[in-house]
Amino acid sequence: MASPPTNSELGTTGETQLLPRKGGTPELLFRVIFGHQTPAGRRFDLVLIILIVCSVVAVLLDSIETINARWGEALLAAEWIFTAVFTIEYFVRLAIVDRPWRYARSFYGIVDLLSVLPTYLSLIFTGANSLLVIRVLRILRVFRILKLVRYLGEANMLVTALKASRRKILVFVISVLSLVVIFGAIMYLVEGPERGFTSIPRSMYWAIVTLTTVGYGDISPVTPLGQAIASVIMILGYGIIAVPTGIYTAELSQELRRDYDRRRCGECGREGHERDA
């Protein structure tokens, strides 16, 4: 019987460590499917990513009318073949881990499930198979193949900074929404329905488009007062754009500083070294 997998061969899904179900075959399959440190595991992930890319490309091509008219049946058959392969793979993953429910609730487990559901839903809801492009999220496994997991620390730092600034950003968003309501009501009174501002919600839509400097141009003020107010909103928009960026940058700088402060050199005992020191 195969020996238990080592710590380096254990599969990780998100932050949840998985263990194989006891028995020869499950442990062997676990080494291949979850053992990204083994040659067989890396080859399996590589083949899986190739299949994922091909399936996403098939969905994209199927949405092109000229290609669909000529190759629609072949693309549909390919879609079902890919879905069958991914469905079998999903259930095999559930069968070989010691706690299937833990894997099913993990990030990759949810993505694996969502990557096959649209095809089956298309039997009930027309066009649901277009959601198969969610399979592209499964390519995140390329981080394991290319040994880029070390970069996940930087990604976690960005997420931590975003969480730390969420209250400030929430206050900022509430403030912007308040301005949108006020400017929307003012423009509804100044311009009126005869100039396209048929309601306060539609005027709020114009205020959002103008404040974010997008400017679709489907409705625009005509009166001098309305144009003056629009000019103020446009200028205000440029200043507002910098606010969330500044908040996030400040939190990110503090997180970097805290990360440096937590690192102590084993030789000199000093703290505050760079990450690659």
PDB file of C-alpha atoms in Angstrom:
ATOM      1  CA  MET A   1       0.000   0.000   0.000  1.00  0.00           C
ATOM      2  CA  ALA A   2       1.219   3.504  -0.800  1.00  0.00           C
ATOM      3  CA  SER A   3       2.786   5.441   2.042  1.00  0.00           C
ATOM      4  CA  PRO A   4       0.944   8.474   3.419  1.00  0.00           C
ATOM      5  CA  PRO A   5       1.682  11.700   1.564  1.00  0.00           C
ATOM      6  CA  THR A   6       4.242  14.011   3.054  1.00  0.00           C
ATOM      7  CA  ASN A   7       3.467  17.558   4.191  1.00  0.00           C
ATOM      8  CA  SER A   8       4.795  18.974   0.924  1.00  0.00           C
ATOM      9  CA  GLU A   9       2.457  16.728  -1.039  1.00  0.00           C
ATOM     10  CA  LEU A  10      -0.707  17.602   0.861  1.00  0.00           C
ATOM     11  CA  GLY A  11      -3.274  19.500  -1.144  1.00  0.00           C
ATOM     12  CA  THR A  12      -4.372  22.946  -0.109  1.00  0.00           C
ATOM     13  CA  THR A  13      -7.557  24.585  -1.266  1.00  0.00           C
ATOM     14  CA  GLY A  14      -7.627  28.238  -0.297  1.00  0.00           C
ATOM     15  CA  GLU A  15      -6.458  28.096   3.325  1.00  0.00           C
ATOM     16  CA  THR A  16      -7.960  24.674   4.048  1.00  0.00           C
ATOM     17  CA  GLN A  17      -5.565  21.740   4.188  1.00  0.00           C
ATOM     18  CA  LEU A  18      -6.968  18.513   2.819  1.00  0.00           C
ATOM     19  CA  LEU A  19      -6.029  14.932   3.681  1.00  0.00           C
ATOM     20  CA  PRO A  20      -6.613  11.803   1.593  1.00  0.00           C
ATOM     21  CA  ARG A  21      -9.201   9.212   2.441  1.00  0.00           C
ATOM     22  CA  LYS A  22      -7.555   6.094   3.854  1.00  0.00           C
ATOM     23  CA  GLY A  23      -6.889   3.336   1.344  1.00  0.00           C
ATOM     24  CA  GLY A  24      -4.530   2.598  -1.516  1.00  0.00           C
ATOM     25  CA  THR A  25      -6.470   4.000  -4.473  1.00  0.00           C
ATOM     26  CA  PRO A  26      -7.721   7.223  -2.810  1.00  0.00           C
ATOM     27  CA  GLU A  27      -4.230   8.045  -1.548  1.00  0.00           C
ATOM     28  CA  LEU A  28      -2.718   7.377  -4.969  1.00  0.00           C
ATOM     29  CA  LEU A  29      -5.315   9.564  -6.709  1.00  0.00           C
ATOM     30  CA  PHE A  30      -4.816  12.208  -4.044  1.00  0.00           C
ATOM     31  CA  ARG A  31      -1.119  12.404  -4.913  1.00  0.00           C
ATOM     32  CA  VAL A  32      -2.025  12.973  -8.567  1.00  0.00           C
ATOM     33  CA  ILE A  33      -4.983  15.350  -8.221  1.00  0.00           C
ATOM     34  CA  PHE A  34      -3.968  17.355  -5.151  1.00  0.00           C
ATOM     35  CA  GLY A  35      -0.243  16.619  -4.959  1.00  0.00           C
ATOM     36  CA  HIS A  36       1.027  19.624  -6.858  1.00  0.00           C
ATOM     37  CA  GLN A  37       4.577  18.994  -5.616  1.00  0.00           C
ATOM     38  CA  THR A  38       4.761  15.642  -7.401  1.00  0.00           C
ATOM     39  CA  PRO A  39       5.565  15.269 -11.136  1.00  0.00           C
ATOM     40  CA  ALA A  40       2.288  13.421 -11.712  1.00  0.00           C
ATOM     41  CA  GLY A  41       0.377  16.149  -9.903  1.00  0.00           C
ATOM     42  CA  ARG A  42       1.982  18.910 -11.961  1.00  0.00           C
ATOM     43  CA  ARG A  43       1.216  17.037 -15.184  1.00  0.00           C
ATOM     44  CA  PHE A  44      -2.390  16.568 -14.089  1.00  0.00           C
ATOM     45  CA  ASP A  45      -2.782  20.278 -13.318  1.00  0.00           C
ATOM     46  CA  LEU A  46      -1.201  21.184 -16.657  1.00  0.00           C
ATOM     47  CA  VAL A  47      -3.608  18.945 -18.590  1.00  0.00           C
ATOM     48  CA  LEU A  48      -6.492  20.319 -16.541  1.00  0.00           C
ATOM     49  CA  ILE A  49      -5.571  23.910 -17.345  1.00  0.00           C
ATOM     50  CA  ILE A  50      -5.307  23.090 -21.055  1.00  0.00           C
ATOM     51  CA  LEU A  51      -8.818  21.592 -20.948  1.00  0.00           C
ATOM     52  CA  ILE A  52     -10.112  24.650 -19.086  1.00  0.00           C
ATOM     53  CA  VAL A  53      -8.653  27.037 -21.663  1.00  0.00           C
ATOM     54  CA  CYS A  54     -10.070  24.982 -24.536  1.00  0.00           C
ATOM     55  CA  SER A  55     -13.525  24.890 -22.938  1.00  0.00           C
ATOM     56  CA  VAL A  56     -13.552  28.667 -22.376  1.00  0.00           C
ATOM     57  CA  VAL A  57     -12.406  29.270 -25.956  1.00  0.00           C
ATOM     58  CA  ALA A  58     -15.229  27.014 -27.177  1.00  0.00           C
ATOM     59  CA  VAL A  59     -17.778  29.095 -25.251  1.00  0.00           C
ATOM     60  CA  LEU A  60     -16.344  32.327 -26.659  1.00  0.00           C
ATOM     61  CA  LEU A  61     -16.404  31.005 -30.226  1.00  0.00           C
ATOM     62  CA  ASP A  62     -19.943  29.727 -29.787  1.00  0.00           C
ATOM     63  CA  SER A  63     -21.124  33.271 -29.052  1.00  0.00           C
ATOM     64  CA  ILE A  64     -19.936  34.455 -32.501  1.00  0.00           C
ATOM     65  CA  GLU A  65     -22.901  34.152 -34.870  1.00  0.00           C
ATOM     66  CA  THR A  66     -20.966  33.186 -38.015  1.00  0.00           C
ATOM     67  CA  ILE A  67     -18.953  30.514 -36.213  1.00  0.00           C
ATOM     68  CA  ASN A  68     -22.023  29.218 -34.409  1.00  0.00           C
ATOM     69  CA  ALA A  69     -23.912  28.853 -37.699  1.00  0.00           C
ATOM     70  CA  ARG A  70     -21.197  26.603 -39.121  1.00  0.00           C
ATOM     71  CA  TRP A  71     -19.688  24.856 -36.114  1.00  0.00           C
ATOM     72  CA  GLY A  72     -22.490  25.156 -33.561  1.00  0.00           C
ATOM     73  CA  GLU A  73     -23.159  21.416 -33.232  1.00  0.00           C
ATOM     74  CA  ALA A  74     -19.468  20.580 -32.863  1.00  0.00           C
ATOM     75  CA  LEU A  75     -18.988  23.288 -30.240  1.00  0.00           C
ATOM     76  CA  LEU A  76     -22.057  22.052 -28.352  1.00  0.00           C
ATOM     77  CA  ALA A  77     -20.704  18.504 -28.371  1.00  0.00           C
ATOM     78  CA  ALA A  78     -17.310  19.757 -27.169  1.00  0.00           C
ATOM     79  CA  GLU A  79     -19.017  21.708 -24.406  1.00  0.00           C
ATOM     80  CA  TRP A  80     -20.780  18.598 -23.107  1.00  0.00           C
ATOM     81  CA  ILE A  81     -17.586  16.556 -23.316  1.00  0.00           C
ATOM     82  CA  PHE A  82     -15.683  19.158 -21.279  1.00  0.00           C
ATOM     83  CA  THR A  83     -18.534  19.336 -18.795  1.00  0.00           C
ATOM     84  CA  ALA A  84     -18.602  15.542 -18.403  1.00  0.00           C
ATOM     85  CA  VAL A  85     -14.844  15.482 -17.775  1.00  0.00           C
ATOM     86  CA  PHE A  86     -15.019  18.280 -15.200  1.00  0.00           C
ATOM     87  CA  THR A  87     -18.042  16.692 -13.515  1.00  0.00           C
ATOM     88  CA  ILE A  88     -16.237  13.366 -13.123  1.00  0.00           C
ATOM     89  CA  GLU A  89     -13.160  15.193 -11.844  1.00  0.00           C
ATOM     90  CA  TYR A  90     -15.271  17.096  -9.284  1.00  0.00           C
ATOM     91  CA  PHE A  91     -16.840  13.948  -7.862  1.00  0.00           C
ATOM     92  CA  VAL A  92     -13.477  12.170  -7.821  1.00  0.00           C
ATOM     93  CA  ARG A  93     -12.068  15.040  -5.755  1.00  0.00           C
ATOM     94  CA  LEU A  94     -14.953  14.655  -3.317  1.00  0.00           C
ATOM     95  CA  ALA A  95     -14.426  10.890  -3.144  1.00  0.00           C
ATOM     96  CA  ILE A  96     -10.707  10.890  -2.347  1.00  0.00           C
ATOM     97  CA  VAL A  97     -10.569  13.480   0.459  1.00  0.00           C
ATOM     98  CA  ASP A  98     -11.241  12.571   4.058  1.00  0.00           C
ATOM     99  CA  ARG A  99     -13.737  15.400   4.546  1.00  0.00           C
ATOM    100  CA  PRO A 100     -15.631  16.010   1.264  1.00  0.00           C
ATOM    101  CA  TRP A 101     -17.844  18.728   2.717  1.00  0.00           C
ATOM    102  CA  ARG A 102     -14.781  20.794   3.657  1.00  0.00           C
ATOM    103  CA  TYR A 103     -13.558  20.666   0.068  1.00  0.00           C
ATOM    104  CA  ALA A 104     -17.052  21.417  -1.304  1.00  0.00           C
ATOM    105  CA  ARG A 105     -17.202  24.603   0.808  1.00  0.00           C
ATOM    106  CA  SER A 106     -13.686  25.746  -0.064  1.00  0.00           C
ATOM    107  CA  PHE A 107     -12.940  28.354  -2.727  1.00  0.00           C
ATOM    108  CA  TYR A 108     -11.761  25.877  -5.348  1.00  0.00           C
ATOM    109  CA  GLY A 109     -14.570  23.475  -4.494  1.00  0.00           C
ATOM    110  CA  ILE A 110     -17.198  26.136  -5.134  1.00  0.00           C
ATOM    111  CA  VAL A 111     -15.486  27.230  -8.358  1.00  0.00           C
ATOM    112  CA  ASP A 112     -15.276  23.606  -9.537  1.00  0.00           C
ATOM    113  CA  LEU A 113     -19.008  23.174  -8.929  1.00  0.00           C
ATOM    114  CA  LEU A 114     -19.970  26.456 -10.596  1.00  0.00           C
ATOM    115  CA  SER A 115     -17.856  25.536 -13.620  1.00  0.00           C
ATOM    116  CA  VAL A 116     -20.159  22.615 -14.505  1.00  0.00           C
ATOM    117  CA  LEU A 117     -23.580  23.855 -13.375  1.00  0.00           C
ATOM    118  CA  PRO A 118     -24.252  26.257 -16.313  1.00  0.00           C
ATOM    119  CA  THR A 119     -24.266  23.430 -18.864  1.00  0.00           C
ATOM    120  CA  TYR A 120     -26.897  21.522 -16.913  1.00  0.00           C
ATOM    121  CA  LEU A 121     -28.873  24.710 -16.257  1.00  0.00           C
ATOM    122  CA  SER A 122     -28.925  25.380 -20.009  1.00  0.00           C
ATOM    123  CA  LEU A 123     -31.326  22.437 -20.299  1.00  0.00           C
ATOM    124  CA  ILE A 124     -33.809  24.539 -18.327  1.00  0.00           C
ATOM    125  CA  PHE A 125     -32.726  28.138 -18.930  1.00  0.00           C
ATOM    126  CA  THR A 126     -31.704  29.036 -22.472  1.00  0.00           C
ATOM    127  CA  GLY A 127     -28.319  30.743 -22.679  1.00  0.00           C
ATOM    128  CA  ALA A 128     -27.162  29.710 -19.199  1.00  0.00           C
ATOM    129  CA  ASN A 129     -24.193  27.938 -20.760  1.00  0.00           C
ATOM    130  CA  SER A 130     -22.630  31.341 -21.456  1.00  0.00           C
ATOM    131  CA  LEU A 131     -21.761  31.414 -17.754  1.00  0.00           C
ATOM    132  CA  LEU A 132     -19.260  28.618 -18.384  1.00  0.00           C
ATOM    133  CA  VAL A 133     -16.588  31.278 -18.730  1.00  0.00           C
ATOM    134  CA  ILE A 134     -16.403  31.092 -14.931  1.00  0.00           C
ATOM    135  CA  ARG A 135     -14.152  28.087 -15.581  1.00  0.00           C
ATOM    136  CA  VAL A 136     -11.364  30.567 -16.206  1.00  0.00           C
ATOM    137  CA  LEU A 137     -11.139  30.956 -12.408  1.00  0.00           C
ATOM    138  CA  ARG A 138      -9.888  27.394 -12.230  1.00  0.00           C
ATOM    139  CA  ILE A 139      -6.726  28.538 -14.003  1.00  0.00           C
ATOM    140  CA  LEU A 140      -5.699  29.958 -10.621  1.00  0.00           C
ATOM    141  CA  ARG A 141      -4.186  26.541 -10.098  1.00  0.00           C
ATOM    142  CA  VAL A 142      -1.380  27.706 -12.368  1.00  0.00           C
ATOM    143  CA  PHE A 143       0.061  29.362  -9.233  1.00  0.00           C
ATOM    144  CA  ARG A 144       0.778  25.896  -7.901  1.00  0.00           C
ATOM    145  CA  ILE A 145       2.295  24.568 -11.129  1.00  0.00           C
ATOM    146  CA  LEU A 146       4.626  27.525 -11.604  1.00  0.00           C
ATOM    147  CA  LYS A 147       5.432  27.601  -7.867  1.00  0.00           C
ATOM    148  CA  LEU A 148       4.064  31.122  -7.578  1.00  0.00           C
ATOM    149  CA  VAL A 149       2.388  30.462  -4.233  1.00  0.00           C
ATOM    150  CA  ARG A 150       4.960  32.715  -2.591  1.00  0.00           C
ATOM    151  CA  TYR A 151       3.273  35.649  -4.335  1.00  0.00           C
ATOM    152  CA  LEU A 152       0.029  34.912  -2.520  1.00  0.00           C
ATOM    153  CA  GLY A 153       1.589  36.642   0.492  1.00  0.00           C
ATOM    154  CA  GLU A 154       1.616  39.900  -1.436  1.00  0.00           C
ATOM    155  CA  ALA A 155      -1.963  39.281  -2.523  1.00  0.00           C
ATOM    156  CA  ASN A 156      -2.982  38.717   1.094  1.00  0.00           C
ATOM    157  CA  MET A 157      -1.311  41.994   2.000  1.00  0.00           C
ATOM    158  CA  LEU A 158      -3.428  43.830  -0.576  1.00  0.00           C
ATOM    159  CA  VAL A 159      -6.586  42.174   0.767  1.00  0.00           C
ATOM    160  CA  THR A 160      -5.636  43.051   4.346  1.00  0.00           C
ATOM    161  CA  ALA A 161      -5.123  46.698   3.404  1.00  0.00           C
ATOM    162  CA  LEU A 162      -8.489  46.713   1.632  1.00  0.00           C
ATOM    163  CA  LYS A 163     -10.208  45.272   4.711  1.00  0.00           C
ATOM    164  CA  ALA A 164      -8.520  47.838   6.938  1.00  0.00           C
ATOM    165  CA  SER A 165      -9.793  50.698   4.763  1.00  0.00           C
ATOM    166  CA  ARG A 166     -13.311  49.346   4.272  1.00  0.00           C
ATOM    167  CA  ARG A 167     -14.928  51.633   6.871  1.00  0.00           C
ATOM    168  CA  LYS A 168     -13.351  54.765   5.429  1.00  0.00           C
ATOM    169  CA  ILE A 169     -14.315  53.701   1.917  1.00  0.00           C
ATOM    170  CA  LEU A 170     -17.868  52.947   3.087  1.00  0.00           C
ATOM    171  CA  VAL A 171     -18.173  56.447   4.547  1.00  0.00           C
ATOM    172  CA  PHE A 172     -16.830  57.845   1.278  1.00  0.00           C
ATOM    173  CA  VAL A 173     -19.358  55.870  -0.797  1.00  0.00           C
ATOM    174  CA  ILE A 174     -22.234  57.001   1.439  1.00  0.00           C
ATOM    175  CA  SER A 175     -21.084  60.611   1.038  1.00  0.00           C
ATOM    176  CA  VAL A 176     -20.929  60.263  -2.747  1.00  0.00           C
ATOM    177  CA  LEU A 177     -24.401  58.701  -2.830  1.00  0.00           C
ATOM    178  CA  SER A 178     -25.721  61.606  -0.776  1.00  0.00           C
ATOM    179  CA  LEU A 179     -24.230  64.070  -3.274  1.00  0.00           C
ATOM    180  CA  VAL A 180     -25.761  62.101  -6.130  1.00  0.00           C
ATOM    181  CA  VAL A 181     -29.225  62.321  -4.550  1.00  0.00           C
ATOM    182  CA  ILE A 182     -28.851  66.067  -3.941  1.00  0.00           C
ATOM    183  CA  PHE A 183     -27.513  66.876  -7.411  1.00  0.00           C
ATOM    184  CA  GLY A 184     -30.115  64.618  -9.001  1.00  0.00           C
ATOM    185  CA  ALA A 185     -32.935  66.457  -7.257  1.00  0.00           C
ATOM    186  CA  ILE A 186     -31.454  69.861  -8.157  1.00  0.00           C
ATOM    187  CA  MET A 187     -31.062  68.959 -11.846  1.00  0.00           C
ATOM    188  CA  TYR A 188     -34.609  67.588 -11.924  1.00  0.00           C
ATOM    189  CA  LEU A 189     -35.876  70.961 -10.713  1.00  0.00           C
ATOM    190  CA  VAL A 190     -33.581  73.038 -12.935  1.00  0.00           C
ATOM    191  CA  GLU A 191     -33.887  71.141 -16.230  1.00  0.00           C
ATOM    192  CA  GLY A 192     -37.221  69.361 -15.909  1.00  0.00           C
ATOM    193  CA  PRO A 193     -38.788  66.457 -17.836  1.00  0.00           C
ATOM    194  CA  GLU A 194     -38.910  68.334 -21.136  1.00  0.00           C
ATOM    195  CA  ARG A 195     -35.080  68.243 -21.320  1.00  0.00           C
ATOM    196  CA  GLY A 196     -34.690  64.547 -20.548  1.00  0.00           C
ATOM    197  CA  PHE A 197     -34.590  64.728 -16.748  1.00  0.00           C
ATOM    198  CA  THR A 198     -37.904  62.922 -16.437  1.00  0.00           C
ATOM    199  CA  SER A 199     -37.508  61.841 -12.798  1.00  0.00           C
ATOM    200  CA  ILE A 200     -35.193  62.183  -9.834  1.00  0.00           C
ATOM    201  CA  PRO A 201     -33.802  58.626 -10.283  1.00  0.00           C
ATOM    202  CA  ARG A 202     -32.971  59.396 -13.934  1.00  0.00           C
ATOM    203  CA  SER A 203     -31.384  62.663 -12.842  1.00  0.00           C
ATOM    204  CA  MET A 204     -29.394  60.689 -10.273  1.00  0.00           C
ATOM    205  CA  TYR A 205     -28.178  58.444 -13.088  1.00  0.00           C
ATOM    206  CA  TRP A 206     -26.960  61.543 -14.933  1.00  0.00           C
ATOM    207  CA  ALA A 207     -25.274  62.788 -11.741  1.00  0.00           C
ATOM    208  CA  ILE A 208     -23.431  59.455 -11.314  1.00  0.00           C
ATOM    209  CA  VAL A 209     -22.278  59.475 -14.945  1.00  0.00           C
ATOM    210  CA  THR A 210     -21.100  63.075 -14.640  1.00  0.00           C
ATOM    211  CA  LEU A 211     -19.496  62.725 -11.197  1.00  0.00           C
ATOM    212  CA  THR A 212     -17.478  59.719 -12.324  1.00  0.00           C
ATOM    213  CA  THR A 213     -16.362  61.684 -15.425  1.00  0.00           C
ATOM    214  CA  VAL A 214     -17.772  58.973 -17.727  1.00  0.00           C
ATOM    215  CA  GLY A 215     -20.158  61.273 -19.575  1.00  0.00           C
ATOM    216  CA  TYR A 216     -22.307  59.084 -21.815  1.00  0.00           C
ATOM    217  CA  GLY A 217     -24.085  62.108 -23.234  1.00  0.00           C
ATOM    218  CA  ASP A 218     -27.511  60.451 -23.530  1.00  0.00           C
ATOM    219  CA  ILE A 219     -28.954  63.289 -21.452  1.00  0.00           C
ATOM    220  CA  SER A 220     -27.336  66.648 -20.779  1.00  0.00           C
ATOM    221  CA  PRO A 221     -28.347  70.014 -19.317  1.00  0.00           C
ATOM    222  CA  VAL A 222     -29.423  72.783 -21.675  1.00  0.00           C
ATOM    223  CA  THR A 223     -30.078  75.787 -19.437  1.00  0.00           C
ATOM    224  CA  PRO A 224     -27.158  77.990 -18.368  1.00  0.00           C
ATOM    225  CA  LEU A 225     -27.808  77.201 -14.695  1.00  0.00           C
ATOM    226  CA  GLY A 226     -27.896  73.466 -15.390  1.00  0.00           C
ATOM    227  CA  GLN A 227     -24.642  73.655 -17.336  1.00  0.00           C
ATOM    228  CA  ALA A 228     -23.028  75.606 -14.511  1.00  0.00           C
ATOM    229  CA  ILE A 229     -24.081  72.940 -12.014  1.00  0.00           C
ATOM    230  CA  ALA A 230     -22.786  70.246 -14.365  1.00  0.00           C
ATOM    231  CA  SER A 231     -19.423  71.998 -14.557  1.00  0.00           C
ATOM    232  CA  VAL A 232     -19.180  72.009 -10.761  1.00  0.00           C
ATOM    233  CA  ILE A 233     -20.017  68.297 -10.633  1.00  0.00           C
ATOM    234  CA  MET A 234     -17.375  67.489 -13.272  1.00  0.00           C
ATOM    235  CA  ILE A 235     -14.657  69.373 -11.408  1.00  0.00           C
ATOM    236  CA  LEU A 236     -15.782  67.799  -8.141  1.00  0.00           C
ATOM    237  CA  GLY A 237     -15.564  64.395  -9.789  1.00  0.00           C
ATOM    238  CA  TYR A 238     -11.848  64.751 -10.478  1.00  0.00           C
ATOM    239  CA  GLY A 239     -11.222  65.519  -6.815  1.00  0.00           C
ATOM    240  CA  ILE A 240     -13.410  62.681  -5.588  1.00  0.00           C
ATOM    241  CA  ILE A 241     -11.609  60.066  -7.699  1.00  0.00           C
ATOM    242  CA  ALA A 242      -8.413  60.575  -5.688  1.00  0.00           C
ATOM    243  CA  VAL A 243     -10.063  59.997  -2.290  1.00  0.00           C
ATOM    244  CA  PRO A 244     -10.456  56.174  -2.242  1.00  0.00           C
ATOM    245  CA  THR A 245      -7.057  55.778  -3.886  1.00  0.00           C
ATOM    246  CA  GLY A 246      -5.442  57.836  -1.141  1.00  0.00           C
ATOM    247  CA  ILE A 247      -7.273  55.913   1.595  1.00  0.00           C
ATOM    248  CA  TYR A 248      -6.190  52.554   0.220  1.00  0.00           C
ATOM    249  CA  THR A 249      -2.620  53.700  -0.418  1.00  0.00           C
ATOM    250  CA  ALA A 250      -2.291  54.905   3.178  1.00  0.00           C
ATOM    251  CA  GLU A 251      -3.567  51.593   4.564  1.00  0.00           C
ATOM    252  CA  LEU A 252      -1.276  49.661   2.232  1.00  0.00           C
ATOM    253  CA  SER A 253       1.722  51.673   3.411  1.00  0.00           C
ATOM    254  CA  GLN A 254       0.847  50.918   7.035  1.00  0.00           C
ATOM    255  CA  GLU A 255       0.454  47.221   6.234  1.00  0.00           C
ATOM    256  CA  LEU A 256       3.879  47.184   4.564  1.00  0.00           C
ATOM    257  CA  ARG A 257       5.369  48.902   7.583  1.00  0.00           C
ATOM    258  CA  ARG A 258       3.753  46.395   9.942  1.00  0.00           C
ATOM    259  CA  ASP A 259       5.032  43.547   7.791  1.00  0.00           C
ATOM    260  CA  TYR A 260       8.580  44.913   8.007  1.00  0.00           C
ATOM    261  CA  ASP A 261       8.285  45.416  11.757  1.00  0.00           C
ATOM    262  CA  ARG A 262       7.240  41.788  12.268  1.00  0.00           C
ATOM    263  CA  ARG A 263      10.384  40.458  10.593  1.00  0.00           C
ATOM    264  CA  ARG A 264      13.383  39.887  12.874  1.00  0.00           C
ATOM    265  CA  CYS A 265      16.784  38.964  11.465  1.00  0.00           C
ATOM    266  CA  GLY A 266      18.204  35.727  12.858  1.00  0.00           C
ATOM    267  CA  GLU A 267      21.761  37.068  12.586  1.00  0.00           C
ATOM    268  CA  CYS A 268      21.642  40.632  13.890  1.00  0.00           C
ATOM    269  CA  GLY A 269      18.321  40.496  15.742  1.00  0.00           C
ATOM    270  CA  ARG A 270      17.116  43.749  14.183  1.00  0.00           C
ATOM    271  CA  GLU A 271      13.608  44.288  12.813  1.00  0.00           C
ATOM    272  CA  GLY A 272      12.325  46.179   9.816  1.00  0.00           C
ATOM    273  CA  HIS A 273      14.188  44.363   7.027  1.00  0.00           C
ATOM    274  CA  GLU A 274      12.804  44.188   3.513  1.00  0.00           C
ATOM    275  CA  ARG A 275      10.920  40.982   2.558  1.00  0.00           C
ATOM    276  CA  ASP A 276      13.709  39.775   0.257  1.00  0.00           C
ATOM    277  CA  ALA A 277      16.523  40.500   2.749  1.00  0.00           C
TER     278      ALA A 277
END
